[in-house]
């Protein structure tokens, strides 16, 4: 049995097709990422799977259960991270934990959990007194409270500093060691690449690619990205003479992104072209390709514009 099955899911808000025929399957024990820019449809999808929003059409099962017909059976077995803004501001951290723990038949040792999340000394503080990062960690704590088989985490590390982000990745990785499943939405490339076994790249309500990060990048056929800024518009046809060039993207304010298979030969070619055409590539950078490059290749845009 799959952990999550989604078939031909649709959801529109007026003319906006937030989810436009999405299908995928998450296996038990898999960390599955939904990566896409703001407004791509990630939250709508995760909330439909959690049973919080009704789809217009399509089928969802979680551990074989229907989130709308069998919500209680399902919620016992899944851990849901709430939006940190929807935590009760006038309750103390300990009270919120107790309230949520009361929803489940089986829970973990909540003090040990708070300790692990670095919140034990905040147990007596009101939620409104927490910093943004602490609130985010509290929201995440609630997803772990019932030792669930599947974790649903919507932007789990949004707004966290790099150190806390790494700690959260370690917790999620710890869940993987225990054969838990996680469904994570994110717009952080690194999070999707480092944490997820498979990633669905989503844009305008559709899945435009789905595979392991490694295979998505192998499909790119270009292992490096060259970025530079040119003061005047370049003739794109001439750029195609650069050896090993796979993709050219002309961004805002004269920014160019080239995906290349052989960076040294390509750099040489670019410099020769610059001398010939009389332009000077500014802010020149050569980097290894990332999932962002997969997104750029598929859409011509960056995940974070
Ligand atoms: P973000 O990363 O910004 O949260 P997202 O990928 O989670 O984005 P959604 O929140 O699912 O995207 O939104 C998808 C689209 O649906 C957007 O265009 C959004 O404006 C629209 N949308 C989402 N919720 C509603 C709603 N309740 N009413 C109207 N439009 C909505």
mmCIF file of C-alpha atoms and ligand atoms in Angstrom:
data_model
loop_
_atom_site.group_PDB
_atom_site.id
_atom_site.type_symbol
_atom_site.label_atom_id
_atom_site.label_comp_id
_atom_site.label_asym_id
_atom_site.label_seq_id
_atom_site.Cartn_x
_atom_site.Cartn_y
_atom_site.Cartn_z
ATOM 1 C CA UNK A 1 0.000 0.000 0.000
ATOM 2 C CA UNK A 2 1.185 3.519 -0.770
ATOM 3 C CA UNK A 3 1.384 6.110 2.021
ATOM 4 C CA UNK A 4 -0.355 8.746 -0.103
ATOM 5 C CA UNK A 5 -2.168 8.364 -3.411
ATOM 6 C CA UNK A 6 -3.400 11.364 -5.343
ATOM 7 C CA UNK A 7 -5.224 11.008 -8.643
ATOM 8 C CA UNK A 8 -6.295 13.745 -11.021
ATOM 9 C CA UNK A 9 -6.723 16.364 -8.334
ATOM 10 C CA UNK A 10 -8.326 19.677 -9.323
ATOM 11 C CA UNK A 11 -9.059 22.818 -7.317
ATOM 12 C CA UNK A 12 -9.887 26.255 -8.696
ATOM 13 C CA UNK A 13 -10.562 29.566 -6.950
ATOM 14 C CA UNK A 14 -12.598 31.467 -9.495
ATOM 15 C CA UNK A 15 -10.429 31.561 -12.589
ATOM 16 C CA UNK A 16 -7.245 30.536 -10.756
ATOM 17 C CA UNK A 17 -6.492 26.854 -11.247
ATOM 18 C CA UNK A 18 -4.592 26.373 -7.994
ATOM 19 C CA UNK A 19 -4.340 22.596 -8.542
ATOM 20 C CA UNK A 20 -4.650 21.534 -12.142
ATOM 21 C CA UNK A 21 -4.815 17.761 -12.581
ATOM 22 C CA UNK A 22 -2.184 16.572 -10.140
ATOM 23 C CA UNK A 23 -1.444 12.848 -9.655
ATOM 24 C CA UNK A 24 1.353 11.185 -7.680
ATOM 25 C CA UNK A 25 2.032 8.424 -5.196
ATOM 26 C CA UNK A 26 4.239 8.523 -2.096
ATOM 27 C CA UNK A 27 5.661 5.227 -0.827
ATOM 28 C CA UNK A 28 5.875 4.329 2.849
ATOM 29 C CA UNK A 29 9.204 5.479 4.304
ATOM 30 C CA UNK A 30 9.739 8.097 1.635
ATOM 31 C CA UNK A 31 10.524 11.784 2.192
ATOM 32 C CA UNK A 32 8.620 13.366 -0.668
ATOM 33 C CA UNK A 33 9.072 17.028 -1.552
ATOM 34 C CA UNK A 34 6.758 19.425 -3.331
ATOM 35 C CA UNK A 35 8.998 22.179 -4.663
ATOM 36 C CA UNK A 36 7.694 25.272 -6.392
ATOM 37 C CA UNK A 37 7.480 29.057 -6.350
ATOM 38 C CA UNK A 38 4.964 31.134 -4.370
ATOM 39 C CA UNK A 39 1.429 30.539 -5.572
ATOM 40 C CA UNK A 40 2.296 27.266 -7.347
ATOM 41 C CA UNK A 41 -0.427 25.334 -5.499
ATOM 42 C CA UNK A 42 1.617 23.613 -2.782
ATOM 43 C CA UNK A 43 -0.480 24.631 0.233
ATOM 44 C CA UNK A 44 -3.738 23.914 -1.570
ATOM 45 C CA UNK A 45 -2.515 20.399 -2.431
ATOM 46 C CA UNK A 46 -1.221 19.575 1.052
ATOM 47 C CA UNK A 47 -4.394 20.903 2.686
ATOM 48 C CA UNK A 48 -6.569 18.784 0.400
ATOM 49 C CA UNK A 49 -4.541 15.698 1.315
ATOM 50 C CA UNK A 50 -4.847 16.603 5.009
ATOM 51 C CA UNK A 51 -8.605 16.849 4.562
ATOM 52 C CA UNK A 52 -8.797 20.593 5.291
ATOM 53 C CA UNK A 53 -9.880 21.706 1.791
ATOM 54 C CA UNK A 54 -12.304 19.989 -0.550
ATOM 55 C CA UNK A 55 -11.043 19.352 -4.077
ATOM 56 C CA UNK A 56 -13.302 20.110 -7.045
ATOM 57 C CA UNK A 57 -12.402 16.740 -8.482
ATOM 58 C CA UNK A 58 -9.980 13.859 -7.994
ATOM 59 C CA UNK A 59 -9.188 11.157 -5.477
ATOM 60 C CA UNK A 60 -6.931 11.155 -2.405
ATOM 61 C CA UNK A 61 -6.093 8.341 -0.015
ATOM 62 C CA UNK A 62 -3.746 8.431 2.938
ATOM 63 C CA UNK A 63 -2.691 4.996 4.240
ATOM 64 C CA UNK A 64 -5.675 3.712 2.269
ATOM 65 C CA UNK A 65 -8.057 6.073 4.117
ATOM 66 C CA UNK A 66 -10.235 8.798 2.646
ATOM 67 C CA UNK A 67 -9.379 12.116 4.392
ATOM 68 C CA UNK A 68 -12.982 13.332 4.062
ATOM 69 C CA UNK A 69 -14.894 10.138 4.882
ATOM 70 C CA UNK A 70 -12.479 8.748 7.492
ATOM 71 C CA UNK A 71 -10.947 11.890 9.035
ATOM 72 C CA UNK A 72 -10.640 10.543 12.586
ATOM 73 C CA UNK A 73 -8.939 7.275 11.623
ATOM 74 C CA UNK A 74 -6.608 9.219 9.377
ATOM 75 C CA UNK A 75 -5.720 12.042 11.799
ATOM 76 C CA UNK A 76 -4.704 9.523 14.470
ATOM 77 C CA UNK A 77 -2.006 8.232 12.112
ATOM 78 C CA UNK A 78 -0.705 11.463 10.579
ATOM 79 C CA UNK A 79 1.161 14.437 12.045
ATOM 80 C CA UNK A 80 0.160 17.835 10.698
ATOM 81 C CA UNK A 81 2.206 20.982 11.015
ATOM 82 C CA UNK A 82 -0.108 23.953 11.455
ATOM 83 C CA UNK A 83 0.731 27.408 10.158
ATOM 84 C CA UNK A 84 2.710 29.029 12.968
ATOM 85 C CA UNK A 85 0.394 32.037 12.742
ATOM 86 C CA UNK A 86 -2.612 29.916 13.690
ATOM 87 C CA UNK A 87 -1.247 28.863 17.106
ATOM 88 C CA UNK A 88 -3.215 30.104 20.090
ATOM 89 C CA UNK A 89 -1.448 33.337 21.117
ATOM 90 C CA UNK A 90 -2.955 33.436 24.618
ATOM 91 C CA UNK A 91 -2.098 29.895 25.627
ATOM 92 C CA UNK A 92 1.214 28.890 27.125
ATOM 93 C CA UNK A 93 3.450 26.510 25.176
ATOM 94 C CA UNK A 94 2.819 23.724 27.716
ATOM 95 C CA UNK A 95 -0.958 24.257 27.434
ATOM 96 C CA UNK A 96 -0.881 24.093 23.647
ATOM 97 C CA UNK A 97 1.113 20.868 23.811
ATOM 98 C CA UNK A 98 -1.354 19.400 26.324
ATOM 99 C CA UNK A 99 -4.322 20.477 24.204
ATOM 100 C CA UNK A 100 -2.943 18.823 21.073
ATOM 101 C CA UNK A 101 -1.722 15.723 22.905
ATOM 102 C CA UNK A 102 -5.321 15.328 24.144
ATOM 103 C CA UNK A 103 -6.512 14.776 20.564
ATOM 104 C CA UNK A 104 -4.587 11.510 20.212
ATOM 105 C CA UNK A 105 -4.770 8.065 21.785
ATOM 106 C CA UNK A 106 -1.013 7.648 21.539
ATOM 107 C CA UNK A 107 1.600 10.377 22.061
ATOM 108 C CA UNK A 108 5.338 10.638 22.572
ATOM 109 C CA UNK A 109 6.937 11.965 25.773
ATOM 110 C CA UNK A 110 6.105 15.639 25.208
ATOM 111 C CA UNK A 111 8.801 17.032 27.523
ATOM 112 C CA UNK A 112 11.441 15.031 25.675
ATOM 113 C CA UNK A 113 9.994 16.352 22.414
ATOM 114 C CA UNK A 114 10.111 19.974 23.646
ATOM 115 C CA UNK A 115 13.675 19.384 24.795
ATOM 116 C CA UNK A 116 14.633 18.065 21.341
ATOM 117 C CA UNK A 117 12.963 21.051 19.681
ATOM 118 C CA UNK A 118 14.852 23.456 21.960
ATOM 119 C CA UNK A 119 11.614 24.748 23.503
ATOM 120 C CA UNK A 120 11.611 23.193 26.972
ATOM 121 C CA UNK A 121 12.556 26.467 28.676
ATOM 122 C CA UNK A 122 9.637 28.145 26.878
ATOM 123 C CA UNK A 123 7.048 25.747 28.291
ATOM 124 C CA UNK A 124 5.603 28.455 30.553
ATOM 125 C CA UNK A 125 5.674 31.255 27.927
ATOM 126 C CA UNK A 126 2.623 32.438 26.017
ATOM 127 C CA UNK A 127 2.702 31.597 22.307
ATOM 128 C CA UNK A 128 2.508 35.334 21.549
ATOM 129 C CA UNK A 129 5.785 35.851 23.416
ATOM 130 C CA UNK A 130 7.722 33.469 21.171
ATOM 131 C CA UNK A 131 10.007 34.679 18.404
ATOM 132 C CA UNK A 132 9.057 33.834 14.809
ATOM 133 C CA UNK A 133 11.567 30.978 14.741
ATOM 134 C CA UNK A 134 10.337 29.586 18.079
ATOM 135 C CA UNK A 135 6.716 29.711 16.875
ATOM 136 C CA UNK A 136 7.749 27.870 13.740
ATOM 137 C CA UNK A 137 9.462 25.200 15.859
ATOM 138 C CA UNK A 138 6.370 24.915 18.078
ATOM 139 C CA UNK A 139 4.182 24.402 14.985
ATOM 140 C CA UNK A 140 6.580 21.678 13.897
ATOM 141 C CA UNK A 141 6.592 20.116 17.371
ATOM 142 C CA UNK A 142 2.829 19.586 17.092
ATOM 143 C CA UNK A 143 3.349 17.453 13.969
ATOM 144 C CA UNK A 144 5.617 15.108 15.929
ATOM 145 C CA UNK A 145 3.376 14.794 19.002
ATOM 146 C CA UNK A 146 1.464 11.626 18.044
ATOM 147 C CA UNK A 147 4.459 9.686 16.703
ATOM 148 C CA UNK A 148 2.628 9.628 13.375
ATOM 149 C CA UNK A 149 3.289 7.340 10.452
ATOM 150 C CA UNK A 150 3.135 10.245 7.983
ATOM 151 C CA UNK A 151 4.270 13.818 8.608
ATOM 152 C CA UNK A 152 2.692 16.644 6.612
ATOM 153 C CA UNK A 153 4.985 19.643 6.755
ATOM 154 C CA UNK A 154 4.069 22.832 4.898
ATOM 155 C CA UNK A 155 7.218 24.946 4.510
ATOM 156 C CA UNK A 156 8.773 23.463 7.674
ATOM 157 C CA UNK A 157 11.810 25.726 7.725
ATOM 158 C CA UNK A 158 10.369 28.973 6.326
ATOM 159 C CA UNK A 159 11.874 31.907 8.160
ATOM 160 C CA UNK A 160 14.347 29.838 10.182
ATOM 161 C CA UNK A 161 18.026 30.770 10.368
ATOM 162 C CA UNK A 162 20.429 28.362 8.600
ATOM 163 C CA UNK A 163 21.444 26.669 11.879
ATOM 164 C CA UNK A 164 17.835 25.952 12.947
ATOM 165 C CA UNK A 165 17.039 24.846 9.410
ATOM 166 C CA UNK A 166 19.766 22.231 9.606
ATOM 167 C CA UNK A 167 18.463 21.063 12.984
ATOM 168 C CA UNK A 168 14.969 20.642 11.525
ATOM 169 C CA UNK A 169 16.435 18.641 8.634
ATOM 170 C CA UNK A 170 18.076 16.395 11.214
ATOM 171 C CA UNK A 171 14.708 15.798 12.955
ATOM 172 C CA UNK A 172 13.057 14.942 9.675
ATOM 173 C CA UNK A 173 15.970 12.712 8.778
ATOM 174 C CA UNK A 174 15.566 11.054 12.186
ATOM 175 C CA UNK A 175 11.943 10.320 11.258
ATOM 176 C CA UNK A 176 13.188 8.716 8.042
ATOM 177 C CA UNK A 177 15.438 6.370 10.081
ATOM 178 C CA UNK A 178 12.265 5.192 11.836
ATOM 179 C CA UNK A 179 10.616 4.399 8.460
ATOM 180 C CA UNK A 180 8.217 7.336 8.789
ATOM 181 C CA UNK A 181 6.902 8.998 5.662
ATOM 182 C CA UNK A 182 7.011 12.762 5.142
ATOM 183 C CA UNK A 183 5.288 15.005 2.634
ATOM 184 C CA UNK A 184 7.019 18.376 2.598
ATOM 185 C CA UNK A 185 6.278 21.532 0.665
ATOM 186 C CA UNK A 186 9.126 23.927 0.180
ATOM 187 C CA UNK A 187 10.532 26.637 -2.003
ATOM 188 C CA UNK A 188 14.049 26.055 -0.684
ATOM 189 C CA UNK A 189 16.088 24.299 -3.344
ATOM 190 C CA UNK A 190 18.640 23.024 -0.859
ATOM 191 C CA UNK A 191 15.919 21.552 1.366
ATOM 192 C CA UNK A 192 14.416 19.609 -1.531
ATOM 193 C CA UNK A 193 17.824 18.459 -2.743
ATOM 194 C CA UNK A 194 19.314 17.426 0.580
ATOM 195 C CA UNK A 195 16.298 16.058 2.395
ATOM 196 C CA UNK A 196 13.948 14.526 -0.132
ATOM 197 C CA UNK A 197 14.111 11.071 -1.675
ATOM 198 C CA UNK A 198 11.907 12.258 -4.524
ATOM 199 C CA UNK A 199 10.789 15.712 -5.545
ATOM 200 C CA UNK A 200 7.782 16.872 -7.548
ATOM 201 C CA UNK A 201 8.439 20.258 -9.116
ATOM 202 C CA UNK A 202 5.194 22.191 -9.262
ATOM 203 C CA UNK A 203 4.308 25.327 -11.203
ATOM 204 C CA UNK A 204 0.901 26.896 -11.891
ATOM 205 C CA UNK A 205 -0.908 23.980 -10.259
ATOM 206 C CA UNK A 206 0.785 21.275 -12.337
ATOM 207 C CA UNK A 207 3.606 18.827 -11.703
ATOM 208 C CA UNK A 208 6.203 19.609 -14.335
ATOM 209 C CA UNK A 209 8.818 17.063 -13.197
ATOM 210 C CA UNK A 210 8.959 14.257 -10.642
ATOM 211 C CA UNK A 211 11.951 12.122 -9.755
ATOM 212 C CA UNK A 212 14.875 11.777 -7.372
ATOM 213 C CA UNK A 213 16.912 15.008 -7.145
ATOM 214 C CA UNK A 214 19.853 13.168 -8.702
ATOM 215 C CA UNK A 215 17.882 11.975 -11.730
ATOM 216 C CA UNK A 216 16.198 15.367 -12.196
ATOM 217 C CA UNK A 217 19.613 16.946 -12.387
ATOM 218 C CA UNK A 218 20.993 14.205 -14.649
ATOM 219 C CA UNK A 219 18.152 14.968 -17.085
ATOM 220 C CA UNK A 220 19.419 18.525 -17.225
ATOM 221 C CA UNK A 221 22.449 17.265 -19.203
ATOM 222 C CA UNK A 222 24.309 20.309 -17.947
ATOM 223 C CA UNK A 223 26.134 20.003 -14.687
ATOM 224 C CA UNK A 224 27.108 23.652 -14.384
ATOM 225 C CA UNK A 225 25.562 27.061 -14.497
ATOM 226 C CA UNK A 226 27.359 30.212 -15.661
ATOM 227 C CA UNK A 227 25.782 33.487 -14.616
ATOM 228 C CA UNK A 228 26.762 36.973 -15.665
ATOM 229 C CA UNK A 229 25.358 40.412 -16.316
ATOM 230 C CA UNK A 230 25.797 42.181 -19.668
ATOM 231 C CA UNK A 231 25.307 45.934 -20.043
ATOM 232 C CA UNK A 232 23.737 45.631 -23.472
ATOM 233 C CA UNK A 233 21.377 43.048 -24.955
ATOM 234 C CA UNK A 234 23.260 40.107 -26.460
ATOM 235 C CA UNK A 235 22.514 38.285 -29.667
ATOM 236 C CA UNK A 236 21.215 34.939 -28.341
ATOM 237 C CA UNK A 237 22.013 33.203 -31.636
ATOM 238 C CA UNK A 238 25.703 34.016 -31.103
ATOM 239 C CA UNK A 239 25.637 32.657 -27.538
ATOM 240 C CA UNK A 240 24.725 29.282 -29.014
ATOM 241 C CA UNK A 241 28.270 29.051 -30.429
ATOM 242 C CA UNK A 242 29.537 28.538 -26.875
ATOM 243 C CA UNK A 243 30.727 24.914 -26.579
ATOM 244 C CA UNK A 244 28.563 22.575 -24.469
ATOM 245 C CA UNK A 245 25.741 25.087 -24.066
ATOM 246 C CA UNK A 246 22.410 23.429 -23.174
ATOM 247 C CA UNK A 247 20.132 26.309 -22.089
ATOM 248 C CA UNK A 248 20.222 30.097 -22.150
ATOM 249 C CA UNK A 249 17.937 32.164 -19.970
ATOM 250 C CA UNK A 250 17.823 35.912 -20.291
ATOM 251 C CA UNK A 251 16.589 37.248 -16.970
ATOM 252 C CA UNK A 252 15.854 40.730 -15.657
ATOM 253 C CA UNK A 253 18.322 43.623 -15.880
ATOM 254 C CA UNK A 254 20.699 41.999 -18.394
ATOM 255 C CA UNK A 255 21.205 38.828 -16.317
ATOM 256 C CA UNK A 256 22.128 35.757 -18.302
ATOM 257 C CA UNK A 257 22.116 32.139 -17.091
ATOM 258 C CA UNK A 258 23.820 29.528 -19.238
ATOM 259 C CA UNK A 259 23.593 25.822 -18.482
ATOM 260 C CA UNK A 260 26.682 24.091 -19.767
ATOM 261 C CA UNK A 261 28.138 20.599 -19.792
ATOM 262 C CA UNK A 262 31.837 21.582 -19.848
ATOM 263 C CA UNK A 263 32.373 24.766 -17.816
ATOM 264 C CA UNK A 264 35.979 25.461 -18.748
ATOM 265 C CA UNK A 265 35.419 25.228 -22.496
ATOM 266 C CA UNK A 266 32.213 27.218 -22.152
ATOM 267 C CA UNK A 267 33.954 29.991 -20.179
ATOM 268 C CA UNK A 268 36.653 30.210 -22.826
ATOM 269 C CA UNK A 269 33.959 30.430 -25.500
ATOM 270 C CA UNK A 270 32.112 33.126 -23.564
ATOM 271 C CA UNK A 271 35.257 35.212 -23.133
ATOM 272 C CA UNK A 272 36.113 34.874 -26.826
ATOM 273 C CA UNK A 273 32.581 35.954 -27.743
ATOM 274 C CA UNK A 274 32.758 38.890 -25.302
ATOM 275 C CA UNK A 275 36.008 40.087 -26.907
ATOM 276 C CA UNK A 276 34.544 39.684 -30.394
ATOM 277 C CA UNK A 277 31.246 41.404 -29.580
ATOM 278 C CA UNK A 278 32.738 44.048 -27.305
ATOM 279 C CA UNK A 279 30.846 43.334 -24.094
ATOM 280 C CA UNK A 280 32.141 42.737 -20.595
ATOM 281 C CA UNK A 281 30.461 39.977 -18.557
ATOM 282 C CA UNK A 282 30.040 41.397 -15.032
ATOM 283 C CA UNK A 283 29.390 39.447 -11.802
ATOM 284 C CA UNK A 284 30.541 36.290 -13.524
ATOM 285 C CA UNK A 285 29.871 33.123 -11.517
ATOM 286 C CA UNK A 286 30.252 29.425 -12.256
ATOM 287 C CA UNK A 287 28.330 27.024 -10.044
ATOM 288 C CA UNK A 288 27.231 23.409 -9.932
ATOM 289 C CA UNK A 289 23.675 22.919 -11.203
ATOM 290 C CA UNK A 290 20.845 22.641 -8.666
ATOM 291 C CA UNK A 291 17.141 21.828 -8.795
ATOM 292 C CA UNK A 292 16.627 25.526 -9.457
ATOM 293 C CA UNK A 293 18.300 24.931 -12.832
ATOM 294 C CA UNK A 294 15.842 22.143 -13.556
ATOM 295 C CA UNK A 295 13.051 24.638 -12.842
ATOM 296 C CA UNK A 296 14.696 27.328 -14.990
ATOM 297 C CA UNK A 297 15.098 24.895 -17.864
ATOM 298 C CA UNK A 298 11.453 23.832 -17.667
ATOM 299 C CA UNK A 299 9.884 27.259 -17.151
ATOM 300 C CA UNK A 300 12.442 29.907 -18.121
ATOM 301 C CA UNK A 301 11.949 31.414 -14.637
ATOM 302 C CA UNK A 302 13.593 31.163 -11.249
ATOM 303 C CA UNK A 303 11.772 29.587 -8.293
ATOM 304 C CA UNK A 304 12.368 32.769 -6.348
ATOM 305 C CA UNK A 305 12.215 35.753 -8.700
HETATM 306 P P1 LIG B 1 3.003 29.893 -1.193
HETATM 307 O O1 LIG B 1 4.366 29.279 -1.250
HETATM 308 O O2 LIG B 1 3.015 31.353 -1.514
HETATM 309 O O3 LIG B 1 2.222 29.539 0.026
HETATM 310 P P2 LIG B 1 1.608 27.846 -2.696
HETATM 311 O O4 LIG B 1 2.424 27.124 -3.710
HETATM 312 O O5 LIG B 1 1.400 27.167 -1.396
HETATM 313 O O6 LIG B 1 2.200 29.293 -2.470
HETATM 314 P P3 LIG B 1 -1.261 28.112 -2.825
HETATM 315 O O7 LIG B 1 -1.332 28.803 -1.518
HETATM 316 O O8 LIG B 1 -1.765 26.724 -2.897
HETATM 317 O O9 LIG B 1 0.222 28.156 -3.397
HETATM 318 O O10 LIG B 1 -2.014 29.017 -3.894
HETATM 319 C C1 LIG B 1 -2.201 28.621 -5.254
HETATM 320 C C2 LIG B 1 -3.016 29.669 -5.957
HETATM 321 O O11 LIG B 1 -4.341 29.684 -5.453
HETATM 322 C C3 LIG B 1 -2.498 31.100 -5.794
HETATM 323 O O12 LIG B 1 -2.710 31.786 -6.983
HETATM 324 C C4 LIG B 1 -3.366 31.651 -4.676
HETATM 325 O O13 LIG B 1 -3.478 33.042 -4.777
HETATM 326 C C5 LIG B 1 -4.680 30.957 -4.913
HETATM 327 N N1 LIG B 1 -5.424 30.710 -3.648
HETATM 328 C C6 LIG B 1 -5.012 29.947 -2.618
HETATM 329 N N2 LIG B 1 -5.942 29.908 -1.632
HETATM 330 C C7 LIG B 1 -6.981 30.693 -2.055
HETATM 331 C C8 LIG B 1 -8.252 31.054 -1.503
HETATM 332 N N3 LIG B 1 -8.644 30.608 -0.311
HETATM 333 N N4 LIG B 1 -9.018 31.881 -2.237
HETATM 334 C C9 LIG B 1 -8.645 32.324 -3.440
HETATM 335 N N5 LIG B 1 -7.468 32.011 -4.028
HETATM 336 C C10 LIG B 1 -6.641 31.200 -3.353
#
